[in-house]
Structures are given as structure tokens and as C-alpha cells.
Amino acid sequence: MITSQQTALLLVVLAILIVPGISRILRVPSMVVEIIFGVILGKSVLKLEFTGEWLPFLAHLGFLLLMFRAGMEIDFTMLKRQSRGQLMFQVLFFMVTLGLATLAATLLSRGFFVALMLSTTSLGLVMPTLRETGMSRTPMGQDILIAATLADFMTLFGITFYVLYIRQGIDWRFFLPIPLFLGFGILLRIGRVWVWWHPAGAERILGIQEDAQEIGVRLSMALLFLFVALSELAHLEPVLGAFLGGSLLAYIFREKPLLETKLSAMGFGFLIPVFFIHVGMQFDLTHIMKPEMILFSLKLLGAAVTVKMAPAALLLFRGRKPREVFQAGVLLSSRLSLIIAAAAIGVENNLIKPEIKDAVVFMALVTCFLGPTLFKLITPTVGSGGPNDVVK
Amino acid sequence: MKAVICGAGRYTRNLLGRLGDRWRITLIDASEKALKELMDTHATVAKVLAGDAASPVLLDKAGLGETDYFLALTDNDKVNLAAVRFARKAGVPHILSVLYDLSLEAKFQKLDVHLLLPGNMVGNTLYHYLQDPRIQVFSVARGTGEVVEIEVTRDNWIAGMSVTVLEDPEWRLAGLYRAGEWMPLTGELMLAEGDRLILLGKRNFFRSVCSVLACGHMPFPAPWGRGLMIVLNGDEGAETLEEGMYLLRNTRVGHVSILYDAVDMPDPTAHIDRKNVRHDIRLHPMDGRLTDTVKTLCRKDQIGLVVMRPLGRSFLKSISRPETIALAHELACPLLIARNSNPYDRILVPFNGTAMAALALETAVGLAEQIGALVDAAVVQEPDFIHGESRESWSDKTFKKVREISHIHKVKIGEIECRGNPVKEITALAERYQLMVVGSTNPQKELLTPHVGELLVERTPCSVLILASGAP
């Protein structure tokens, strides 16, 4: 049924308004409710079709902002504190995950792209869950955070270059992103040095000093679109640009709670929910309701959990207890934004079929709900005893 | 022997207990009870007079004309002064008085009275105890001089050196006691652990002795070496030489090595006032690369401090390497970048709590003791977004370390707290100082990353002393 823009706008705004209340009552993440709301509106249930380009545009903008915020979540101070041995361990952790994901993709008769998708995790879910349980600064929490950061970073790069390779093979255009990365590296340094020399100016950007012009928000938006534009020029995925823009901000400003609050208000308050509703609307339940697709979805879910749970066993070599290994595996199994983005990219480049994308969205919905919930159930909060030896 | 004693207090009581039968004592005091008690317990007390000790009538009754000694031991300086004045008029040959208020010292000295200064003696003893309980100090020459007895310990830097290292304008070595014997004081005599040194000097020279010999601290720059190297590397060679000579006069330096360009400056000694410099001066014409020559001579001449003008700046080199700091790390001793800001009345130490910063602060304190300067430690708190973690209590912890060093050295260290960029804040502060002492931990720099130490050395308007290594 074709619906007018006005009705669609009313429905989406209403959803954005009531979803936080519903998610609180149901005790599930609000993004899950938003996707389900989109599923009800879209192809699967009410089959509403909205006219105009505004919803896809806002959803895309929300998605870019989500990736920008994911980049901002990277804790470079924590990464710098890690010894070479610890970082090597984390690289090994990711390589084992990718190896197992490749094996799983082969067993599912899928290509390397599915392996890359399975290797993702959701830093956006891992970080708040660890903070909520008071574990973000414990050695265990740090191990999980670094694993999630590396998984997000490496898979994003992997997906970008894999798509580039599929599109044009290995020729001079494959190396076009190199100047972008070099420029990114130089910008990192220059930005950090500028902040070091001009702390008062930096405080204005971060909102620590009163600034009615909101220079920090303007700078963040400029960075987001600059990197998106640059990645388009280098034939890279815009999500990578958005992620790099966010990580640039995270590298330059190591503590930025006020700016994060402002960007979150703009992103999580409106644009990002629109993205999740749009994802839900694109989801076609009939795709995964076929017996063979139900089986495939279950296998995909099993693979998604296994490729994270099995490498987590490596933590035993770092002196972690079996229960902690289970905790890490459960939380790292959570997927959401990046895997959905990867699925969209896969469909766009004919690397996966639309029904596989829907199976991936289904898997993301299940893991993003179960991962953090199970983790919280088996994790004692700080102060009640347990493994939360705070990092000094 | 006959003696008249004014006052029947603690000193008199103590003295009477020591005197033998040969003494015939007359006591004067206002307290009849105290007089009676002393008369009953000490056979030497022949006569007691109750009343005001300053009264000429009472003193006359005491028979001053026949007495050999007159001791004014009351707790009132004015009474003592009046009494000794009367005794001097009466022609008593030996007069002694206690004196509490040092402002009256001249009046007593005019009467040629032997003085005991209990407040000074107790204060000195307490002070010496707080400074270093291993040192004993005795007042001599009516309080105008002091004898200091000090033991050479294993960790004392003079152990193993010739007695000539003790030559100093403020004191002289009067004796050396070793294993039950007094040693002859010849130039060949080497100091050893367990030696007891007897030093003689003016009143209060103890502090100077402590800064040089004892308290476990070697005077700057002795921990690194006894020599001072002055490098005449810039256009302002005479100024560098002058700053070097200032250090020579005010620190415990044994010899001087001057490295100069024989073409530009044929005879640097022409600029040295020979009357005021009694040190061994060694001249070294520049040969080869400046930094290589400095490094070689440092090792050869046992140099403890290198003084030189700032190195010429090269943009390309400065991108990749902090040149001055790297040189300081290559040398086995501190490096002073001279900007002719002597005399050093105020010393600034940027302090961030690291071991090298602590060494810089301790060195600054040691140097300040020798040259009579004030030391301030500046802590710059950078905003949280630079380091990514809350540093709320960081400055408190850092100042705690400053206070620890202050306590160990018994020296007041000024505390300055700033917020912002460390280079900007410190260089702005340094305008009010004549010397900055910097501890450096890192001789390397990352590309496009500022090196705080190098920037401080470059931008500070005053002279900068760089410490990049502990004593060998």
C-alpha cells in the first residue's frame, strides 16, 4: 500500500517517540524495538510503501552518524597502554575468528564476504554493556573492548578492500585509497599536536567552555562529510569514511563526554532510530520463513556465535577463568550496525542475495538482544565481588 | 678559691654538685627557701644573701673585693648585666654570665665578660640534630667560632679522596682521627671510611659543611665529576666564559676545561680574572665536530658539568631529532645551556613527578644551597582530553613528591600550579627566573610530535640546566 509522505512522517516520528518507553517495559535494546517496528510497517506485515526520498536519505544519514559514533568509541589511550604482546594476542584472536568464519562460510556454501560479515562484532553494544556492568576498566573488560575494536576496524577495512577487489580487480585503482590513509595519518598527528598546543581552543570545541555557536558539533559534521566525500573519491565505502572521521575525533580528543552527549542527542535522538526503522522496513519476513531459510538462519546464528565463542577460549592462556571466557564469547557475539551495513553493501554489490541479507538482519536482531542480556545475567556488578579487579 | 654566684637556679645547683672542697661559695638569690636548701646540701656554700642580685648593697655585702670569680646565673639578663657591671667595677678578675637575649651581647662584651648563651647552644644543637645527627658541633672562642666533628661514612663522596678536597675558605681541617690515632695532615693523606674529621670555622659554618661533606648528598656537580667544561661555541664566548666562571666560583668544582675555537678566540684565559680563579685550567682547541669533541673530553677530564651556548637550530634536523636533549643524553654529565642570566637568584624546575624530574629538583636544591638561590617547582596540569583519563588528583600526588624532596633536604621549595600547555606555561613562568633545571627521560621524538624538553630548552629566555642521566 502506498502511503503519503505526511502519514509516513507522522508514523516514524511517533515510533521514535514511543520506542524508548516500550523498550524499557520489554527490557530489550531500543534498536531491537525500532527494527521490529520497521518490520511491522514494511514489507513483512503492513506492507506500507512511503513515497519520496526523505526516509532513505534520513536513514542513510543516520547510518553514517552511527558509524561515525562507532569510530568515536575507539579508546586510543587504552590501546596505547597495551604491550606489544597483548596487541599480538588480540591480532591472533581476530585471525582465529576470521579463520573460523571462513570455514563456517565454506560449510554454508557461501563466499569470503559472508566470512567477513561473521567476523564483525558490535562495539556500539559492547561498550555500553561493559560500562553498565562496571567492567569497562577491568583487565577483562579491556580485553573484550580491544577485541571488539579490532574486529570492527579490521572487518570494515576487509569489506572495503574486498568490494574494491571484486569491482575492479587489482589495478592502479586498488591503490587509490592509499593517499586517503596517508592523509588520515597526517591529520591524526596534526590534530593532536594542535590540541596539545591550544588546549583553550580545544575546550571550546569540546563544549567545556561555553560556546553558543556549537563549534564542536559543526567540526564533527564537517569531519564526517569530509571523510565520506574523500572515501567516495577513492571509491571506498562511505561507512569507512564515516568510521575514520569518528576515529580521528577519538584520537585527537581522548575525553569528550560533552561532545559525545551532543552528537548522541542528534544521532540517537532521531537519525539513528530512523535508520533502524528503515532497516526493519526493508526486512522481508517471507524470505526467512521458508524451511530451507529457517535452517540457514539457524546455521548462520550458530556460526555467528561459534566464531566468537571458540576464539574466546584463547583467553584461558591469559589466565582468565572459564566463566570469563564464556562472558567474553557471549558479548562479542553481539552484532548490529556493522553487520547490517555489511549486508547492505553485499546486496548492493551482488555479493549476497537479499534473502541472505534478511537472514543476517534476523541474526543481528537475535544476537543484539541475547548477547548483552546473557552477559549481564552471568556478570556480577562491581562492588558485589567477583573478577572485577580494577586496572590501576 | 672564692666565688660569688648570683642566682640559685638549675645551673647553680648543677655546678655546686661538681665543685670540690677547695671552693668557698657565696650565693645571692631572692628566694630564701632555695638558698637554705643549697646551704644545707652543699658544704662548699659558705654564705647566702637573700635579695635582689642587682642591688649594690647586697653585692657589697658579698665581699666582691676578695672574690676570684663572679658568676651571674640568674634568669634575668638585666639583673645579670647590672651585677657584672658592679663586679667589674669592684675588680673581680674572672667574670662569667649567662645571656638569653642576644641583642644585649655587645653590652656584656664591652665589660669583657665570658658569656654562656644557653638559647643559642640549645638552638644550635637542635638545628644540627635536625640537619644531620651524625655531626657534632661545639661552640668555641666565646661563641664566635665552632668546631665540627664529622665522620666519613662509606656513602660520603670524600671517602677515598685526598684531604686537599677539604680546602675551603670558610673552614680548615684541624685534625683527622683514625683508628685511635691522630694522623699528620699532609697532602698525600687519603680520606677513608670511619675517619673523624675535626673542622674549625666561624660560627654557623656548619650549614656550609653539611652542604659539602655530609647529609648523604654530594655537592653539585661532584656526583658526575669534579670538572667543569666551558664550551665557547657561539659568538658570545666572553659571556659564556663569564657564566662558567660564576659557576666555578659558586660550586664545588675541582678543575676547568675550556674548549675553544683557536681561530676565533686565540686566548680565552685573557678573559679570566686570575686573582679570583685558583683552579686548574685546561685549554682544549676545537678539533673536529663540536659534539664529538665535547663527548670525548667529558670522559677524559672527568667533567661534571658542560656549559655551552644554545646549539644552532636546523629546521630539518629539528623535525626528526631533539638535538640539544639528544646531546645531553649522550653526555655522562649535566649540560647547561648558557644565556648569560647569572647570577641565579631564582631557579625554576618543571616537575611532573618522574624520577628524572625528581633528580632535577634535587639537583636544583643542591645548587641553590651553594649559590644561595630560591627554588620553585612548577606543575602543569594538562586537560583530561589530552591523556584520556581523569588527572584530578595528579597534581596533588605530584606536589606530594615535591614536599617529600623539600622535607629530605630541609629546604623550602615554592609550589606553582598551572593549567594548559606545559611548554607555553613554563616558558611564560621562566621569564621571572635566572635558571631552569630540566630532567629529561626521552632522547627521541616521534615524527610531527613535539618534544617538551627540547621546546623548553629552545624557548626559555634564561639558562637551562639539562639532566638526562643520574650520577654514574
PDB file of N, CA and C in Angstrom, chain A residues 77 81 137 186 189-190 192-193 195-199 202-203 206 208 252-256, chain B residues 382-389 419-424 446-450 452 455 459:
ATOM      1  N   THR A  77      43.683   5.646  24.127  1.00  0.00           N
ATOM      2  CA  THR A  77      44.506   5.626  25.357  1.00  0.00           C
ATOM      3  C   THR A  77      44.654   4.194  25.853  1.00  0.00           C
ATOM      4  N   ARG A  81      48.090   1.775  25.960  1.00  0.00           N
ATOM      5  CA  ARG A  81      48.568   1.156  27.205  1.00  0.00           C
ATOM      6  C   ARG A  81      48.936  -0.316  27.021  1.00  0.00           C
ATOM      7  N   ARG A 137      36.762  -0.840  32.843  1.00  0.00           N
ATOM      8  CA  ARG A 137      38.157  -0.564  33.191  1.00  0.00           C
ATOM      9  C   ARG A 137      38.858  -1.745  33.858  1.00  0.00           C
ATOM     10  N   ILE A 186      48.304  11.799   8.686  1.00  0.00           N
ATOM     11  CA  ILE A 186      48.870  13.131   8.923  1.00  0.00           C
ATOM     12  C   ILE A 186      47.873  14.000   9.713  1.00  0.00           C
ATOM     13  N   ARG A 189      47.965  13.266  13.407  1.00  0.00           N
ATOM     14  CA  ARG A 189      49.095  13.892  14.093  1.00  0.00           C
ATOM     15  C   ARG A 189      48.879  15.397  14.254  1.00  0.00           C
ATOM     16  N   ILE A 190      48.509  16.037  13.129  1.00  0.00           N
ATOM     17  CA  ILE A 190      48.346  17.494  13.164  1.00  0.00           C
ATOM     18  C   ILE A 190      47.259  17.889  14.169  1.00  0.00           C
ATOM     19  N   ARG A 192      46.206  16.247  16.756  1.00  0.00           N
ATOM     20  CA  ARG A 192      46.639  16.005  18.146  1.00  0.00           C
ATOM     21  C   ARG A 192      47.614  17.091  18.608  1.00  0.00           C
ATOM     22  N   VAL A 193      48.545  17.457  17.719  1.00  0.00           N
ATOM     23  CA  VAL A 193      49.521  18.498  18.079  1.00  0.00           C
ATOM     24  C   VAL A 193      48.804  19.840  18.288  1.00  0.00           C
ATOM     25  N   VAL A 195      45.741  20.352  19.284  1.00  0.00           N
ATOM     26  CA  VAL A 195      45.025  20.303  20.567  1.00  0.00           C
ATOM     27  C   VAL A 195      45.990  20.478  21.736  1.00  0.00           C
ATOM     28  N   TRP A 196      47.175  19.864  21.603  1.00  0.00           N
ATOM     29  CA  TRP A 196      48.183  19.949  22.664  1.00  0.00           C
ATOM     30  C   TRP A 196      48.661  21.403  22.838  1.00  0.00           C
ATOM     31  N   TRP A 197      48.865  22.067  21.703  1.00  0.00           N
ATOM     32  CA  TRP A 197      49.347  23.451  21.775  1.00  0.00           C
ATOM     33  C   TRP A 197      48.240  24.420  22.185  1.00  0.00           C
ATOM     34  N   HIS A 198      47.000  24.124  21.829  1.00  0.00           N
ATOM     35  CA  HIS A 198      45.902  25.068  22.075  1.00  0.00           C
ATOM     36  C   HIS A 198      44.786  24.436  22.917  1.00  0.00           C
ATOM     37  N   PRO A 199      45.082  24.105  24.166  1.00  0.00           N
ATOM     38  CA  PRO A 199      44.051  23.456  24.988  1.00  0.00           C
ATOM     39  C   PRO A 199      42.796  24.316  25.166  1.00  0.00           C
ATOM     40  N   ALA A 202      40.681  23.884  22.156  1.00  0.00           N
ATOM     41  CA  ALA A 202      40.110  22.536  22.200  1.00  0.00           C
ATOM     42  C   ALA A 202      38.936  22.475  23.169  1.00  0.00           C
ATOM     43  N   GLU A 203      39.083  23.187  24.284  1.00  0.00           N
ATOM     44  CA  GLU A 203      37.989  23.195  25.277  1.00  0.00           C
ATOM     45  C   GLU A 203      36.733  23.822  24.682  1.00  0.00           C
ATOM     46  N   LEU A 206      35.130  21.215  22.472  1.00  0.00           N
ATOM     47  CA  LEU A 206      34.511  20.131  23.251  1.00  0.00           C
ATOM     48  C   LEU A 206      33.330  20.605  24.082  1.00  0.00           C
ATOM     49  N   ILE A 208      33.546  22.479  26.695  1.00  0.00           N
ATOM     50  CA  ILE A 208      33.909  22.700  28.105  1.00  0.00           C
ATOM     51  C   ILE A 208      33.793  24.199  28.406  1.00  0.00           C
ATOM     52  N   ILE A 252      42.147  12.481  18.528  1.00  0.00           N
ATOM     53  CA  ILE A 252      42.574  13.835  18.908  1.00  0.00           C
ATOM     54  C   ILE A 252      42.099  14.185  20.318  1.00  0.00           C
ATOM     55  N   PHE A 253      40.831  13.909  20.585  1.00  0.00           N
ATOM     56  CA  PHE A 253      40.275  14.225  21.911  1.00  0.00           C
ATOM     57  C   PHE A 253      40.047  12.917  22.659  1.00  0.00           C
ATOM     58  N   ARG A 254      40.892  12.648  23.653  1.00  0.00           N
ATOM     59  CA  ARG A 254      40.784  11.358  24.349  1.00  0.00           C
ATOM     60  C   ARG A 254      39.597  11.326  25.309  1.00  0.00           C
ATOM     61  N   GLU A 255      39.179  12.460  25.809  1.00  0.00           N
ATOM     62  CA  GLU A 255      37.996  12.535  26.698  1.00  0.00           C
ATOM     63  C   GLU A 255      37.098  13.621  26.124  1.00  0.00           C
ATOM     64  N   LYS A 256      35.855  13.262  25.817  1.00  0.00           N
ATOM     65  CA  LYS A 256      34.976  14.247  25.168  1.00  0.00           C
ATOM     66  C   LYS A 256      33.513  13.984  25.530  1.00  0.00           C
TER      67      LYS A 256
ATOM     68  N   GLU B 382      47.711  19.142  32.497  1.00  0.00           N
ATOM     69  CA  GLU B 382      47.123  19.163  31.153  1.00  0.00           C
ATOM     70  C   GLU B 382      45.657  18.713  31.242  1.00  0.00           C
ATOM     71  N   PRO B 383      44.813  19.222  30.345  1.00  0.00           N
ATOM     72  CA  PRO B 383      43.395  18.820  30.405  1.00  0.00           C
ATOM     73  C   PRO B 383      43.221  17.316  30.181  1.00  0.00           C
ATOM     74  N   ASP B 384      42.107  16.783  30.704  1.00  0.00           N
ATOM     75  CA  ASP B 384      41.842  15.338  30.616  1.00  0.00           C
ATOM     76  C   ASP B 384      41.806  14.843  29.173  1.00  0.00           C
ATOM     77  N   PHE B 385      41.329  15.712  28.245  1.00  0.00           N
ATOM     78  CA  PHE B 385      41.160  15.223  26.869  1.00  0.00           C
ATOM     79  C   PHE B 385      42.485  14.990  26.150  1.00  0.00           C
ATOM     80  N   ILE B 386      43.578  15.428  26.748  1.00  0.00           N
ATOM     81  CA  ILE B 386      44.893  15.162  26.144  1.00  0.00           C
ATOM     82  C   ILE B 386      45.307  13.719  26.447  1.00  0.00           C
ATOM     83  N   HIS B 387      45.061  13.286  27.666  1.00  0.00           N
ATOM     84  CA  HIS B 387      45.556  11.958  28.075  1.00  0.00           C
ATOM     85  C   HIS B 387      44.477  10.888  28.113  1.00  0.00           C
ATOM     86  N   GLY B 388      43.224  11.311  28.093  1.00  0.00           N
ATOM     87  CA  GLY B 388      42.151  10.324  28.045  1.00  0.00           C
ATOM     88  C   GLY B 388      41.812   9.716  29.381  1.00  0.00           C
ATOM     89  N   GLU B 389      42.290  10.312  30.451  1.00  0.00           N
ATOM     90  CA  GLU B 389      41.920   9.791  31.760  1.00  0.00           C
ATOM     91  C   GLU B 389      41.907  10.956  32.744  1.00  0.00           C
ATOM     92  N   ARG B 419      47.749  25.392  34.485  1.00  0.00           N
ATOM     93  CA  ARG B 419      46.904  24.517  33.685  1.00  0.00           C
ATOM     94  C   ARG B 419      47.016  24.933  32.237  1.00  0.00           C
ATOM     95  N   GLY B 420      47.190  23.948  31.366  1.00  0.00           N
ATOM     96  CA  GLY B 420      47.280  24.272  29.936  1.00  0.00           C
ATOM     97  C   GLY B 420      48.418  23.532  29.266  1.00  0.00           C
ATOM     98  N   ASN B 421      49.031  24.192  28.298  1.00  0.00           N
ATOM     99  CA  ASN B 421      50.137  23.575  27.572  1.00  0.00           C
ATOM    100  C   ASN B 421      51.430  23.737  28.379  1.00  0.00           C
ATOM    101  N   PRO B 422      52.152  22.635  28.642  1.00  0.00           N
ATOM    102  CA  PRO B 422      53.329  22.737  29.521  1.00  0.00           C
ATOM    103  C   PRO B 422      54.413  23.671  28.980  1.00  0.00           C
ATOM    104  N   VAL B 423      54.639  23.650  27.655  1.00  0.00           N
ATOM    105  CA  VAL B 423      55.711  24.487  27.100  1.00  0.00           C
ATOM    106  C   VAL B 423      55.343  25.967  27.248  1.00  0.00           C
ATOM    107  N   LYS B 424      54.120  26.312  26.884  1.00  0.00           N
ATOM    108  CA  LYS B 424      53.695  27.716  26.971  1.00  0.00           C
ATOM    109  C   LYS B 424      53.724  28.208  28.423  1.00  0.00           C
ATOM    110  N   GLU B 446      58.968  11.431  18.149  1.00  0.00           N
ATOM    111  CA  GLU B 446      58.215  10.859  17.032  1.00  0.00           C
ATOM    112  C   GLU B 446      57.970  11.953  16.002  1.00  0.00           C
ATOM    113  N   LEU B 447      57.806  11.514  14.764  1.00  0.00           N
ATOM    114  CA  LEU B 447      57.581  12.463  13.675  1.00  0.00           C
ATOM    115  C   LEU B 447      56.319  13.284  13.954  1.00  0.00           C
ATOM    116  N   LEU B 448      56.406  14.561  13.730  1.00  0.00           N
ATOM    117  CA  LEU B 448      55.287  15.507  13.906  1.00  0.00           C
ATOM    118  C   LEU B 448      54.758  15.548  15.342  1.00  0.00           C
ATOM    119  N   THR B 449      55.603  15.133  16.271  1.00  0.00           N
ATOM    120  CA  THR B 449      55.196  15.170  17.678  1.00  0.00           C
ATOM    121  C   THR B 449      56.163  16.090  18.435  1.00  0.00           C
ATOM    122  N   PRO B 450      55.643  17.041  19.192  1.00  0.00           N
ATOM    123  CA  PRO B 450      56.551  17.955  19.892  1.00  0.00           C
ATOM    124  C   PRO B 450      57.331  17.254  21.005  1.00  0.00           C
ATOM    125  N   VAL B 452      58.776  18.006  24.506  1.00  0.00           N
ATOM    126  CA  VAL B 452      58.610  19.047  25.528  1.00  0.00           C
ATOM    127  C   VAL B 452      59.962  19.579  26.006  1.00  0.00           C
ATOM    128  N   LEU B 455      61.694  21.773  23.383  1.00  0.00           N
ATOM    129  CA  LEU B 455      60.983  23.046  23.216  1.00  0.00           C
ATOM    130  C   LEU B 455      61.255  23.969  24.404  1.00  0.00           C
ATOM    131  N   ARG B 459      62.948  27.617  23.923  1.00  0.00           N
ATOM    132  CA  ARG B 459      62.118  28.815  24.100  1.00  0.00           C
ATOM    133  C   ARG B 459      62.318  29.552  25.412  1.00  0.00           C
TER     134      ARG B 459
END
